[in-house]
Structures are given as C-alpha cells and as structure tokens.
CSV table of C-alpha atoms in Angstrom, one decimal:
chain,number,residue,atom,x,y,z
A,1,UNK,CA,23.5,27.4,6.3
A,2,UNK,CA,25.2,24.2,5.3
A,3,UNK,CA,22.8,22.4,7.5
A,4,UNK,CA,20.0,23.6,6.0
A,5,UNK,CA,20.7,23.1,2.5
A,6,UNK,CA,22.0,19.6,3.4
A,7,UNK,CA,18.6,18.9,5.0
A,8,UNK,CA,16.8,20.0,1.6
A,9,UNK,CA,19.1,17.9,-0.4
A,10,UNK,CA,18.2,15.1,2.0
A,11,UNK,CA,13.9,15.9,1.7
A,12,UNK,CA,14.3,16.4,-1.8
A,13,UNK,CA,15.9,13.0,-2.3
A,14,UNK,CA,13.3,11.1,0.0
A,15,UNK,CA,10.3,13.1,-1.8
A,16,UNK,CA,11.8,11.2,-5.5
A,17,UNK,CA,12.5,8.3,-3.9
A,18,UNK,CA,10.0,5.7,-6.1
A,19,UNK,CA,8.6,4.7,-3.0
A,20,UNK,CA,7.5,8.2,-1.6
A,21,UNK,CA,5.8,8.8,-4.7
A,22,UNK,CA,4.2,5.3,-5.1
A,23,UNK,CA,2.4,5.5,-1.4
A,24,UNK,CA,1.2,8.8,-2.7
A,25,UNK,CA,-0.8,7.8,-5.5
A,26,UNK,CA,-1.7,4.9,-3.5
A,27,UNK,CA,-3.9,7.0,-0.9
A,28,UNK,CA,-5.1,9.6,-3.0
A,29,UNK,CA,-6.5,6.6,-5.1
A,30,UNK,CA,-7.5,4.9,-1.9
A,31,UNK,CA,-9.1,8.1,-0.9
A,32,UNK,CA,-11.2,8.3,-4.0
A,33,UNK,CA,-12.0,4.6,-3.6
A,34,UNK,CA,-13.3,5.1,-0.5
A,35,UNK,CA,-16.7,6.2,-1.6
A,36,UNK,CA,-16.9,3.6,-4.0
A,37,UNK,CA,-16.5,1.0,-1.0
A,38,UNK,CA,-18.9,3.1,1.0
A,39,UNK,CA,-22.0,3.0,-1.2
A,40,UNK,CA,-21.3,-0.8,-2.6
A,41,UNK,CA,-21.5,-1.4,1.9
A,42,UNK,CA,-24.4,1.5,2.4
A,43,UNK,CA,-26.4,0.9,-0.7
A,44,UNK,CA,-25.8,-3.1,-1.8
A,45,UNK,CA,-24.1,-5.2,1.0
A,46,UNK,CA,-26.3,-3.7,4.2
A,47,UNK,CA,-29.9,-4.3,2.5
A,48,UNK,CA,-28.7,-7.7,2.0
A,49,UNK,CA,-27.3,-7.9,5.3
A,50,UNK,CA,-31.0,-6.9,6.3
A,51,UNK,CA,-33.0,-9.2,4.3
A,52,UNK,CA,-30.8,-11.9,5.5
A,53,UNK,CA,-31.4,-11.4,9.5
A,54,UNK,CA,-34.9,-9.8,8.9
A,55,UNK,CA,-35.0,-6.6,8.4
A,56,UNK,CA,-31.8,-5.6,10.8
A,57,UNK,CA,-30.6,-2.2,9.8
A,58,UNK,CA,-27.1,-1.8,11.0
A,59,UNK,CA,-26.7,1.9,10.4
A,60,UNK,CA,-29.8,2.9,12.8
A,61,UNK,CA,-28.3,0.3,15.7
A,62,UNK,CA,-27.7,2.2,18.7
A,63,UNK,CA,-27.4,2.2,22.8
A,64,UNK,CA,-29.0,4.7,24.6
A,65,UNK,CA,-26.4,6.0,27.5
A,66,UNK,CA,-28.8,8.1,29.2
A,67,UNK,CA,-32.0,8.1,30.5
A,68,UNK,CA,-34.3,9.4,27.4
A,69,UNK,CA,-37.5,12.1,29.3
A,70,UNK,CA,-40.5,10.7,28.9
A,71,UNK,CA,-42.4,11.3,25.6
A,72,UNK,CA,-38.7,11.8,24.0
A,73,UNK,CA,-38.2,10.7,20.4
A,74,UNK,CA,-35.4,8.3,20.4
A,75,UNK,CA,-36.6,5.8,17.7
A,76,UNK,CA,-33.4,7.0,15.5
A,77,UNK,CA,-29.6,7.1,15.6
A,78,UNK,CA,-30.2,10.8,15.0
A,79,UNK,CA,-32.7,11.7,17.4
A,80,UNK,CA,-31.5,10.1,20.0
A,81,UNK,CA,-28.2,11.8,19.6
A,82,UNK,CA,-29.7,15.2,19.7
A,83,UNK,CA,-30.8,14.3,23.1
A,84,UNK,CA,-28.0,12.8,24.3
A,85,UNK,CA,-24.6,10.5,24.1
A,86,UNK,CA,-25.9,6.9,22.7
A,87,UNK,CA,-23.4,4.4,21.8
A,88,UNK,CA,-23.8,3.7,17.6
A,89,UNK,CA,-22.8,0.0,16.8
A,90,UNK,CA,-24.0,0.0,13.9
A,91,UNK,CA,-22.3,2.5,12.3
A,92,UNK,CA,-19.0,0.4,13.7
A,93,UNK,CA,-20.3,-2.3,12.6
A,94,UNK,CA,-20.4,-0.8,9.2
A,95,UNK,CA,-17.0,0.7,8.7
A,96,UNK,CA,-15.9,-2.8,9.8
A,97,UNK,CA,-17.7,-4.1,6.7
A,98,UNK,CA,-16.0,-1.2,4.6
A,99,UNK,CA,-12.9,-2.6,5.8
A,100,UNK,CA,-12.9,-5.7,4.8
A,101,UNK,CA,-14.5,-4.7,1.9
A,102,UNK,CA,-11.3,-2.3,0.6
A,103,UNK,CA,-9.2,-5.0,2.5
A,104,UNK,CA,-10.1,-7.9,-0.3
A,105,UNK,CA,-10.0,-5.3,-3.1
A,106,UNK,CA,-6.5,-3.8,-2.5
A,107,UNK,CA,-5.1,-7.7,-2.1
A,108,UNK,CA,-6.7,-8.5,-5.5
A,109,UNK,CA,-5.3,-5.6,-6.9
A,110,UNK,CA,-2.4,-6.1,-5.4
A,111,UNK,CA,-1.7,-9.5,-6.8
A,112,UNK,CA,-2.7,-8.5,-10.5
A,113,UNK,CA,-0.3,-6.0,-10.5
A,114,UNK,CA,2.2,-8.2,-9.2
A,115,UNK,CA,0.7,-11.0,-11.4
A,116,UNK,CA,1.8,-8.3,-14.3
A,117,UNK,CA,5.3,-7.3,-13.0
A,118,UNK,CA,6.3,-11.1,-12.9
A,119,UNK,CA,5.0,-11.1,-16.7
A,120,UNK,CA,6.7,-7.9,-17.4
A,121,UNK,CA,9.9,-9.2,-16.2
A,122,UNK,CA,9.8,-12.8,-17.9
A,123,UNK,CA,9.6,-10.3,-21.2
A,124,UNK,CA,12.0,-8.5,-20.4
A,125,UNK,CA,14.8,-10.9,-19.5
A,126,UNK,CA,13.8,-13.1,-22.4
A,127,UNK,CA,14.4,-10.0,-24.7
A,128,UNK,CA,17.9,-9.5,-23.2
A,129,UNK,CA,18.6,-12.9,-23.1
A,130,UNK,CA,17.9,-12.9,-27.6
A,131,UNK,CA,20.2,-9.1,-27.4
A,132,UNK,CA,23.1,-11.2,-24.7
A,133,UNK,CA,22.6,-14.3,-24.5
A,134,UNK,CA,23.9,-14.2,-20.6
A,135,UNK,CA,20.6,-13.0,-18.5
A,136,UNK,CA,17.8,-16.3,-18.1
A,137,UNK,CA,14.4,-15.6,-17.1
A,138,UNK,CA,15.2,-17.7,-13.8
A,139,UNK,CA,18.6,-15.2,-12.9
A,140,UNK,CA,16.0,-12.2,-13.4
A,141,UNK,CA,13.2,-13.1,-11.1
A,142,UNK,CA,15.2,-14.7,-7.8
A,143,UNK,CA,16.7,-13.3,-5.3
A,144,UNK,CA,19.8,-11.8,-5.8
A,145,UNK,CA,22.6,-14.6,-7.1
A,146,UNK,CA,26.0,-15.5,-5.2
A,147,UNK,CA,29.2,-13.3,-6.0
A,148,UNK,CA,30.6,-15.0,-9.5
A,149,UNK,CA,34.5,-14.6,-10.4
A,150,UNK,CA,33.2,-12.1,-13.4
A,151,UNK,CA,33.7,-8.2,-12.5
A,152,UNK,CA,30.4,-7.7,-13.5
A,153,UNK,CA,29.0,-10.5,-11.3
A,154,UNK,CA,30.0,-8.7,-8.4
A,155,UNK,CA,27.5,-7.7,-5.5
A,156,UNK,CA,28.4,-4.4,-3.2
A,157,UNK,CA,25.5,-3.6,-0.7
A,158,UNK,CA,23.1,-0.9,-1.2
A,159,UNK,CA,23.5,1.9,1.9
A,160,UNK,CA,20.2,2.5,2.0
A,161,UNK,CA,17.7,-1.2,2.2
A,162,UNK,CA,21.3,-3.3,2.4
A,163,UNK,CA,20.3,-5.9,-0.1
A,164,UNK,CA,23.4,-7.0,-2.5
A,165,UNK,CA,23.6,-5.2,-6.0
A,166,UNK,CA,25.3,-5.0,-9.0
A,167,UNK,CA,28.6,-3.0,-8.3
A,168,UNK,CA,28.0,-1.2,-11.5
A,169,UNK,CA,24.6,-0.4,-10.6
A,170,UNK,CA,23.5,3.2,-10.5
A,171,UNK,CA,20.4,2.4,-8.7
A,172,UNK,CA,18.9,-0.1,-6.2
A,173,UNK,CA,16.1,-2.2,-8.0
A,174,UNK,CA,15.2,-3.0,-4.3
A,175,UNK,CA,14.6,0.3,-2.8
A,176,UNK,CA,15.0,2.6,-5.9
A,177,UNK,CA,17.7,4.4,-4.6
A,178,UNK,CA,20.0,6.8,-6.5
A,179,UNK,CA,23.5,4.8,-6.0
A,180,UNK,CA,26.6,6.9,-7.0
A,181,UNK,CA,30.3,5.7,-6.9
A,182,UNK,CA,31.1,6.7,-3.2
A,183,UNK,CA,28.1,4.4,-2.0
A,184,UNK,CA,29.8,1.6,-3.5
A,185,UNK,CA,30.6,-1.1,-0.2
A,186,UNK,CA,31.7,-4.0,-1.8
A,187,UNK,CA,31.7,-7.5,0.1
C-alpha cells in the first residue's frame, strides 16, 4: 500500500511540475492553431503556389498504383482512390507546407515571449536592486554566479535538473521544482 501511495505522491508532483503544465497548454493551443495553419496553406498559400507554377494544384497531385479499367474516372485524388491505392504527393507536399508554416510561427512566438521574460526580469531585478541594493540586472539574467564567502551566496545542486541554486531556495528557477530542506546537496 506504501508503494502505491508513494507512486501518487510521485505523479501528483510530476503533474504540478511548471513544465507538465506548460507543454499542456502548449498543445492544446497548438491543437487549435492547427486549423488556423491549415486554411492560411489550403485557402491563401496553395492558390499562390498555383498561380505561380501555372495552375499546379498540389492537393489533387496523385500516382496511380494500379492499373485504372478502361472508361474509369481517375481525373481526381478522390476518384481515383475509390478505385484503388494511388500514392497522394500532394497532400504530403501540403502538410510539409503546414509545417513549416507552424514551424516559423511557434519560433516567432517563441522569441517574443522570451523577448518579454528578458524585459520582465531587467524590471524585476532593477526593483530589488532600489528595495536591496545587492541584486544588478547583470547577476539576474546570467548563468548562475560562483560560490561567494556570504551564507547566502551559497549554491547546493538541485536533485532534480542538477543546476547550482540558492541553498535557501525553496524552489528551482531552472526546473521549477519544489526543493525542501532534505534536497539540500551542498558543493
């Protein structure tokens, strides 16, 4: 019985880990974003595509992998699948286009937000710098800073991502992880 309530202590701490929760909203907002991406490739990007090579519809581009009976409608992607397997580049083709697509939208997202953060954080540390006068902007924003004499200079190791921390930190700024007193590995 131990065993399984340690186990649920152990999901229940990965499910509100930050990270958990973060990739979480991520697809379900990817998921809805998908569609977007979709019609902006369907509806905008592959009539362009057309006009641009002449006409070329990607989504109706097939290869025939049998031998059609004669008389046999196979001027479609869809009527020629009803008859038989055909090999549909086109619609590869276009999910390759989505890609890309939700590739160069999630890295500009990606560095606005982080474009933010960095903003974020320069506010921050130049508030606690005004309320301390210890913390710079520059100390805030690197990577963690070599082991000082003062106590509260010190670095211990987080258990879980093993990056150097606080050692009066209740919780990793690296991995968000819920530090308590026994954690505490000092170097």
């Amino acid at each position: 019985m131990s065993n399984k309530k340690s186990m649920v202590n152990e999901f229940k701490e990965f499910i509100l880990r930050g990270n958990v929760i973060d990739l979480a909203v991520g697809v379900i907002i990817g998921a809805a974003f998908q569609s977007i991406v979709s019609s902006l490739v369907k509806d905008i990007i592959s009539p362009l595509i057309g006009v641009i090579t002449g006409g070329v519809d990607f989504s109706n581009k097939f290869l025939l992998l049998y031998t059609p009976v004669n008389g046999a409608n196979v001027s479609t992607l869809a009527a020629a699948g009803a008859q038989g397997p055909v090999l549909a580049y086109g619609a590869f083709i276009t999910a390759v286009i989505n890609f890309l697509i939700m590739a160069v939208v999630i890295f500009i997202m990606v560095r606005s937000i982080n474009s933010l953060r960095g903003k974020t954080l320069q506010v921050m540390t130049t508030k606690m710098k005004g309320q301390s006068g210890s913390v710079t902007a520059s100390n805030a924003s690197s990577a963690p800073q070599t082991q000082s004499s003062s106590s509260s200079e010190e670095k211990q190791q987080c258990p879980h991502c093993y990056e150097k921390i606080n050692v009066n930190a209740t919780r990793c700024p690296f991995c968000t992880s819920q530090l308590d007193n026994s954690n505490a590995s000092s170097n």
